[in-house]
């Protein structure tokens, strides 16, 4: 039985800051952000938007009435949870109008959470082939203002439907997992921002990729020529390329050229958005599928998921006939183009917006899904999903 990604879409907040302008404001050579980090724009959202609104706006792009009746599992992978107990998946289940007899929960392991969600969904669909699962990666990547992590921030969500009739990518069972207890990036309870050892996180990411990819080749007797493309977790667009380049010397010149060309297609959207944490790998996958003219049905893709701390997984999937018809390139490109550019001052003001969740606050944000009111530490959302 096939199991895999049937539909996929992303949503990012409607504001961004230009990275050359941010570099100038931070007295940094713009080349460092644009080339050294590899980011042109960075998404930022106001306090009337959160992981639930990003997730709902992403999911509503792909959900039909039939999907809502068939979905009996809703999983959110996030490291930006705003509640230590209640899962955002429960709120989303109601906001999106998913039928009542469903299971809903949240998964955390840094940027790996959504991949763990997909694995859980795969097992569920194998047991219940007629049902569908909604897996959402939603995060707000924040390191604070004026520090080394600032140019690698971002925000947004990716929503996927996992089913036994995947029209985009059938996922195989061939995976390699790796867990290493490393403090490269962590956010102790109560901390607004993560603690991060940037160089160690880069090094752990690259070494993890080398380990899982090499082991995959050993176990499954496959090599670079198996893969039409490799998709990476993309905290910033230089990162995945560095990991890819760490293994490429073993590849033929043709394989090197192909994989590097596909990598460039996979970072088109991330370059304009920044880090989505759990969603970054899947934003890269959407970018690859929507921007590559070289891929075709039957092609095998390799995916590298990485969550600091540190957990990694290399897994594979096969593109399905007609996969391109399931994609939403026009919608996604318009979403990015129609955003409002903020000055560095406006970005800083939005970043510093402080909400007292114990008090009553109202918002008037026109997004289809946004926060309308905060009262008694409960967030009330606009729900215009009428499908
Ligand atoms: N033009 C072009 N490139 C430039 C440059 C310029 N003017 N100035 C610097 N660079 C390059 C550097 O050579 C370096 O390239 P390299 O990585 O290929 O060696 C790159 O820009 C980054 O410079 P660096 O001095 O290492 O940046 P930093 O100390 O500010 O840290 C991060 C960068 C990514 C470690 C930091 O932003 C961070 O901690 N981010 C959060 C953690 C993260 O995203 N980790 C990734 C794994 S999950």
XYZ file of C-alpha atoms and ligand atoms in Angstrom:
435
model
C 0.000 0.000 0.000
C 1.230 3.488 -0.888
C 1.270 6.180 1.815
C 2.492 9.721 1.346
C 1.854 13.388 0.733
C -1.425 13.952 -1.063
C -1.555 17.760 -0.798
C 0.821 20.422 0.490
C 0.730 24.198 0.962
C 2.453 26.897 2.998
C 1.525 30.209 4.547
C 3.804 33.002 5.745
C 2.857 36.273 7.492
C 2.227 39.222 5.157
C 5.260 41.300 6.216
C 8.989 41.053 5.609
C 12.202 42.971 6.170
C 14.841 43.345 3.471
C 18.075 41.627 4.534
C 20.398 44.148 2.861
C 18.674 46.930 4.819
C 18.877 44.909 8.038
C 22.592 44.279 7.469
C 23.227 47.994 6.937
C 21.303 48.825 10.118
C 23.439 46.308 12.008
C 26.685 47.698 10.512
C 27.297 44.381 8.758
C 28.400 44.018 5.126
C 25.168 43.075 3.234
C 27.173 40.324 1.501
C 27.223 38.425 4.784
C 23.422 38.143 4.960
C 22.772 37.903 1.204
C 25.591 35.481 0.325
C 27.243 34.284 3.542
C 23.891 33.361 5.152
C 21.981 33.306 1.852
C 18.859 35.242 2.805
C 17.238 38.115 0.844
C 14.079 38.707 2.910
C 12.824 37.632 6.319
C 9.183 37.066 7.286
C 7.801 38.750 10.408
C 4.276 38.740 11.799
C 2.292 40.952 14.210
C 0.909 39.776 17.556
C -2.554 39.245 16.008
C -0.991 36.238 14.249
C 0.507 33.125 15.819
C 1.291 29.510 14.977
C -2.428 28.680 14.934
C -3.270 31.401 12.408
C -0.303 30.461 10.207
C -1.309 26.811 10.376
C -5.004 27.475 9.683
C -4.240 29.745 6.731
C -1.890 27.098 5.273
C -4.314 24.205 5.810
C -7.374 26.012 4.456
C -5.584 26.239 1.072
C -5.770 22.479 0.638
C -8.718 21.170 2.668
C -11.963 20.207 0.927
C -15.225 19.159 2.590
C -14.368 15.528 1.784
C -10.929 15.884 3.386
C -12.477 17.291 6.571
C -14.794 14.295 6.791
C -11.977 11.783 6.146
C -9.307 13.293 8.440
C -9.182 11.556 11.820
C -5.700 12.615 12.871
C -4.396 16.174 13.251
C -0.754 16.628 14.255
C 1.114 19.903 14.690
C 4.912 19.833 14.809
C 6.148 22.994 16.522
C 8.734 24.411 18.885
C 6.771 27.681 19.256
C 3.951 26.348 21.394
C 2.200 28.973 23.520
C 0.640 26.501 25.929
C 2.464 23.902 28.031
C -0.597 21.661 28.120
C -3.273 22.213 25.455
C -2.140 21.359 21.945
C -2.548 23.869 19.114
C -3.781 20.904 17.041
C -6.960 20.864 19.163
C -7.708 24.515 18.347
C -6.941 23.878 14.673
C -9.213 20.856 14.603
C -12.142 23.146 15.505
C -11.089 26.159 13.421
C -10.697 24.019 10.306
C -13.976 22.135 10.814
C -12.456 18.629 10.973
C -15.009 15.958 11.901
C -15.313 15.332 15.619
C -14.076 11.739 15.911
C -10.436 12.588 15.364
C -7.233 12.518 17.387
C -5.307 15.811 17.727
C -1.944 16.463 19.360
C 1.316 18.368 19.142
C 4.863 17.026 18.699
C 8.062 18.748 19.779
C 11.675 18.030 18.884
C 13.095 21.312 17.605
C 12.876 21.479 13.788
C 12.236 17.725 13.507
C 8.652 17.753 14.930
C 6.749 17.714 11.654
C 8.766 14.775 10.322
C 7.913 12.848 13.492
C 4.301 13.824 12.751
C 4.543 12.429 9.233
C 5.947 9.140 10.554
C 3.060 8.871 13.038
C 0.608 9.692 10.249
C 2.123 7.055 7.947
C 1.615 4.364 10.586
C -1.941 5.556 11.228
C -2.856 5.481 7.539
C -1.383 2.006 7.157
C -3.765 0.838 9.893
C -6.700 2.885 8.551
C -6.214 3.217 4.784
C -9.518 5.016 4.208
C -8.767 7.844 6.588
C -6.501 10.857 6.075
C -4.134 12.721 8.387
C -3.438 16.434 8.524
C 0.163 17.178 9.507
C 1.136 20.811 10.038
C 4.520 22.374 10.738
C 4.061 25.821 12.299
C 6.665 28.013 13.949
C 7.911 31.483 14.740
C 11.718 31.411 14.534
C 13.037 34.118 16.867
C 16.498 34.727 18.283
C 15.972 38.373 19.318
C 17.149 41.671 17.865
C 20.728 42.587 17.103
C 22.495 39.260 17.697
C 24.145 36.516 15.626
C 20.926 34.541 15.153
C 18.845 37.543 14.028
C 19.387 37.063 10.249
C 18.182 33.440 10.523
C 14.683 34.186 11.845
C 11.346 33.774 10.043
C 7.762 32.546 10.549
C 5.072 30.489 8.871
C 3.512 27.079 8.427
C 3.317 24.164 6.010
C 0.232 21.936 5.928
C 0.178 18.440 4.412
C -2.462 15.780 3.927
C -1.079 12.251 4.318
C -3.172 9.532 2.717
C -3.097 6.093 1.098
C -3.653 7.715 -2.300
C -0.813 10.226 -2.311
C -0.989 12.351 -5.428
C 2.342 14.131 -4.816
C 4.968 11.999 -3.060
C 4.702 8.322 -2.020
C 6.962 7.906 1.010
C 9.053 4.760 1.322
C 9.862 2.808 4.464
C 13.589 3.249 3.860
C 14.673 5.698 6.527
C 17.744 6.231 8.671
C 17.395 7.961 12.042
C 20.068 9.422 14.313
C 19.830 10.762 17.878
C 22.700 12.529 19.638
C 22.372 14.410 22.959
C 24.016 17.717 21.992
C 23.380 21.273 23.242
C 23.623 23.144 19.945
C 20.260 24.918 20.289
C 17.763 24.619 23.123
C 15.081 26.747 24.777
C 14.625 26.081 28.493
C 11.081 26.513 29.791
C 10.261 30.202 30.277
C 12.910 31.492 27.885
C 11.492 33.704 25.117
C 14.436 32.956 22.845
C 16.546 29.867 22.334
C 20.070 29.480 23.619
C 22.244 28.643 20.652
C 25.808 27.667 19.919
C 25.767 28.668 16.249
C 29.040 27.045 15.122
C 28.148 23.811 16.968
C 24.677 23.765 15.372
C 26.238 24.147 11.900
C 28.768 21.418 12.618
C 26.174 19.037 14.107
C 23.834 19.582 11.168
C 26.556 18.775 8.621
C 27.916 15.772 10.525
C 24.395 14.432 11.070
C 23.640 14.643 7.361
C 26.895 12.898 6.480
C 26.122 10.114 8.959
C 22.512 9.419 7.974
C 23.161 9.758 4.244
C 26.224 7.469 4.315
C 24.373 4.892 6.384
C 21.443 5.060 3.968
C 23.782 4.288 1.065
C 25.260 1.358 3.011
C 21.950 -0.169 4.124
C 19.944 0.292 0.929
C 22.824 -0.062 -1.559
C 21.908 3.171 -3.276
C 23.935 6.203 -4.250
C 23.676 9.722 -5.658
C 22.427 8.497 -9.040
C 19.290 7.145 -7.288
C 18.150 10.640 -6.427
C 16.720 13.206 -8.818
C 17.034 15.712 -5.966
C 17.795 16.014 -2.267
C 15.706 18.330 -0.079
C 17.148 19.701 3.162
C 16.005 21.341 6.366
C 16.814 24.989 5.557
C 17.456 27.170 8.640
C 19.139 29.540 6.165
C 19.826 28.771 2.546
C 23.600 28.383 2.857
C 23.201 25.587 5.443
C 21.806 22.790 3.273
C 24.267 23.572 0.485
C 27.165 23.217 2.928
C 25.888 19.795 4.030
C 25.354 18.714 0.415
C 28.837 19.887 -0.541
C 30.263 17.851 2.335
C 29.226 14.587 0.650
C 29.409 15.577 -3.039
C 33.134 14.905 -3.603
C 32.184 11.188 -3.772
C 29.633 11.853 -6.558
C 30.200 11.917 -10.321
C 30.351 15.372 -11.981
C 26.874 14.762 -13.492
C 25.379 13.850 -10.108
C 27.037 16.857 -8.494
C 25.696 19.213 -11.141
C 22.148 17.792 -10.921
C 21.929 17.809 -7.123
C 23.353 21.320 -6.804
C 20.972 22.640 -9.473
C 17.962 21.072 -7.717
C 19.209 22.457 -4.383
C 19.066 25.982 -5.814
C 15.430 25.357 -6.850
C 14.606 24.105 -3.346
C 15.752 27.349 -1.658
C 13.843 29.855 -3.825
C 11.039 30.311 -1.268
C 13.199 30.040 1.888
C 15.471 32.801 0.610
C 12.422 35.120 0.736
C 11.082 33.902 4.061
C 13.854 32.727 6.385
C 13.613 29.940 8.911
C 10.275 28.195 9.518
C 11.910 25.744 11.968
C 9.745 22.581 11.596
C 8.358 23.755 8.266
C 11.686 24.552 6.607
C 12.297 21.143 5.031
C 8.755 21.114 3.647
C 8.917 24.705 2.376
C 12.062 23.537 0.571
C 10.195 20.557 -0.848
C 7.375 22.808 -2.131
C 9.930 25.207 -3.614
C 11.709 22.331 -5.372
C 8.496 20.882 -6.813
C 7.083 24.254 -7.880
C 10.280 25.739 -9.315
C 11.970 22.785 -10.991
C 11.265 22.011 -14.625
C 13.592 18.999 -14.535
C 11.667 16.705 -12.206
C 9.175 14.136 -13.422
C 6.834 11.466 -12.090
C 8.750 8.393 -10.930
C 11.726 10.426 -9.741
C 13.068 9.502 -6.321
C 13.731 12.308 -3.830
C 15.819 12.157 -0.651
C 14.809 14.322 2.323
C 16.987 15.347 5.271
C 15.163 16.398 8.429
C 17.164 17.900 11.312
C 16.112 19.019 14.772
C 18.703 20.523 17.075
C 19.380 18.692 20.240
C 19.915 16.640 17.996
C 17.720 14.307 15.944
C 18.035 13.620 12.218
C 16.261 11.502 9.659
C 17.021 10.746 6.033
C 14.022 9.383 4.149
C 12.865 9.046 0.577
C 9.812 9.325 -1.638
C 8.740 8.857 -5.246
C 6.991 11.565 -7.263
C 3.540 10.467 -8.381
C 1.995 10.786 -11.876
C 0.391 14.226 -12.264
C 1.990 15.518 -9.027
C 2.413 18.960 -10.585
C -1.380 19.369 -10.851
C -1.672 19.094 -7.058
C 0.680 22.030 -6.448
C -0.252 25.696 -5.918
C 2.637 27.666 -7.486
C 0.562 30.692 -8.484
C -1.023 30.974 -5.055
C 2.320 30.614 -3.261
C 4.157 33.061 -5.509
C 1.362 35.649 -5.093
C 1.492 35.179 -1.312
C 5.188 36.080 -1.321
C 4.869 38.919 -3.839
C 1.920 40.596 -2.120
C 3.603 40.963 1.255
C 4.322 44.400 2.717
C 7.951 45.421 3.128
C 8.754 46.917 6.536
C 11.573 49.325 7.274
C 14.064 48.073 9.861
C 12.420 50.418 12.395
C 8.924 49.038 11.619
C 10.265 45.466 11.826
C 11.795 46.195 15.235
C 8.544 47.773 16.452
C 6.538 44.735 15.290
C 9.101 42.424 16.841
C 8.853 44.202 20.199
C 5.012 44.266 20.317
C 4.108 43.002 23.756
C 0.724 41.496 24.565
C -0.544 41.059 28.103
C -2.309 37.717 27.830
C -3.853 38.182 31.281
C -5.625 41.344 30.115
C -8.278 41.768 27.410
C -6.904 42.790 24.008
C -8.697 43.080 20.676
C -7.268 43.098 17.153
C -8.644 43.961 13.755
C -6.436 41.900 11.449
C -8.002 41.193 8.017
C -6.329 37.783 7.556
C -8.907 34.987 7.032
C -7.584 33.349 10.214
C -6.209 35.768 12.826
C -6.593 36.515 16.522
C -9.597 38.757 17.230
C -9.499 38.877 21.024
C -7.356 37.731 23.898
C -9.262 37.355 27.165
C -8.470 35.400 30.344
C -5.435 33.923 28.583
C -7.577 32.461 25.811
C -6.958 33.393 22.196
C -10.124 33.809 20.111
C -9.686 33.482 16.353
C -11.494 34.829 13.318
C -12.787 31.821 11.458
C -13.886 32.592 7.948
C -13.495 29.065 6.678
C -16.869 28.453 5.110
C -15.960 25.471 2.880
N 30.245 38.444 2.057
C 29.978 37.119 1.858
N 30.024 36.197 2.847
C 30.341 36.627 4.077
C 30.635 37.980 4.362
C 30.582 38.911 3.269
N 30.823 40.191 3.453
N 30.905 38.083 5.670
C 30.793 36.853 6.207
N 30.458 35.975 5.247
C 30.202 34.535 5.373
C 31.182 33.818 6.278
O 32.392 33.528 5.603
C 30.379 32.588 6.628
O 30.412 31.680 5.562
P 30.716 30.113 5.827
O 29.618 29.645 6.739
O 30.645 29.507 4.466
O 32.045 30.035 6.460
C 28.950 33.108 6.703
O 28.955 34.378 6.041
C 28.434 33.299 8.107
O 29.398 34.043 8.799
P 29.723 33.741 10.323
O 30.798 34.661 10.770
O 29.916 32.271 10.541
O 28.321 34.187 10.953
P 27.868 34.244 12.445
O 28.983 34.017 13.403
O 27.132 35.521 12.556
O 26.877 32.983 12.592
C 25.045 31.514 12.274
C 26.040 32.467 11.596
C 24.236 30.818 11.214
C 25.829 30.477 13.080
C 24.120 32.343 13.199
O 23.318 33.174 12.413
C 23.249 31.480 14.090
O 23.651 31.110 15.197
N 21.985 31.147 13.634
C 21.064 30.343 14.391
C 21.429 28.867 14.421
C 21.276 28.182 13.078
O 20.584 28.625 12.193
N 21.948 27.023 12.945
C 21.887 26.231 11.747
C 21.765 24.743 12.007
S 20.182 24.320 12.635
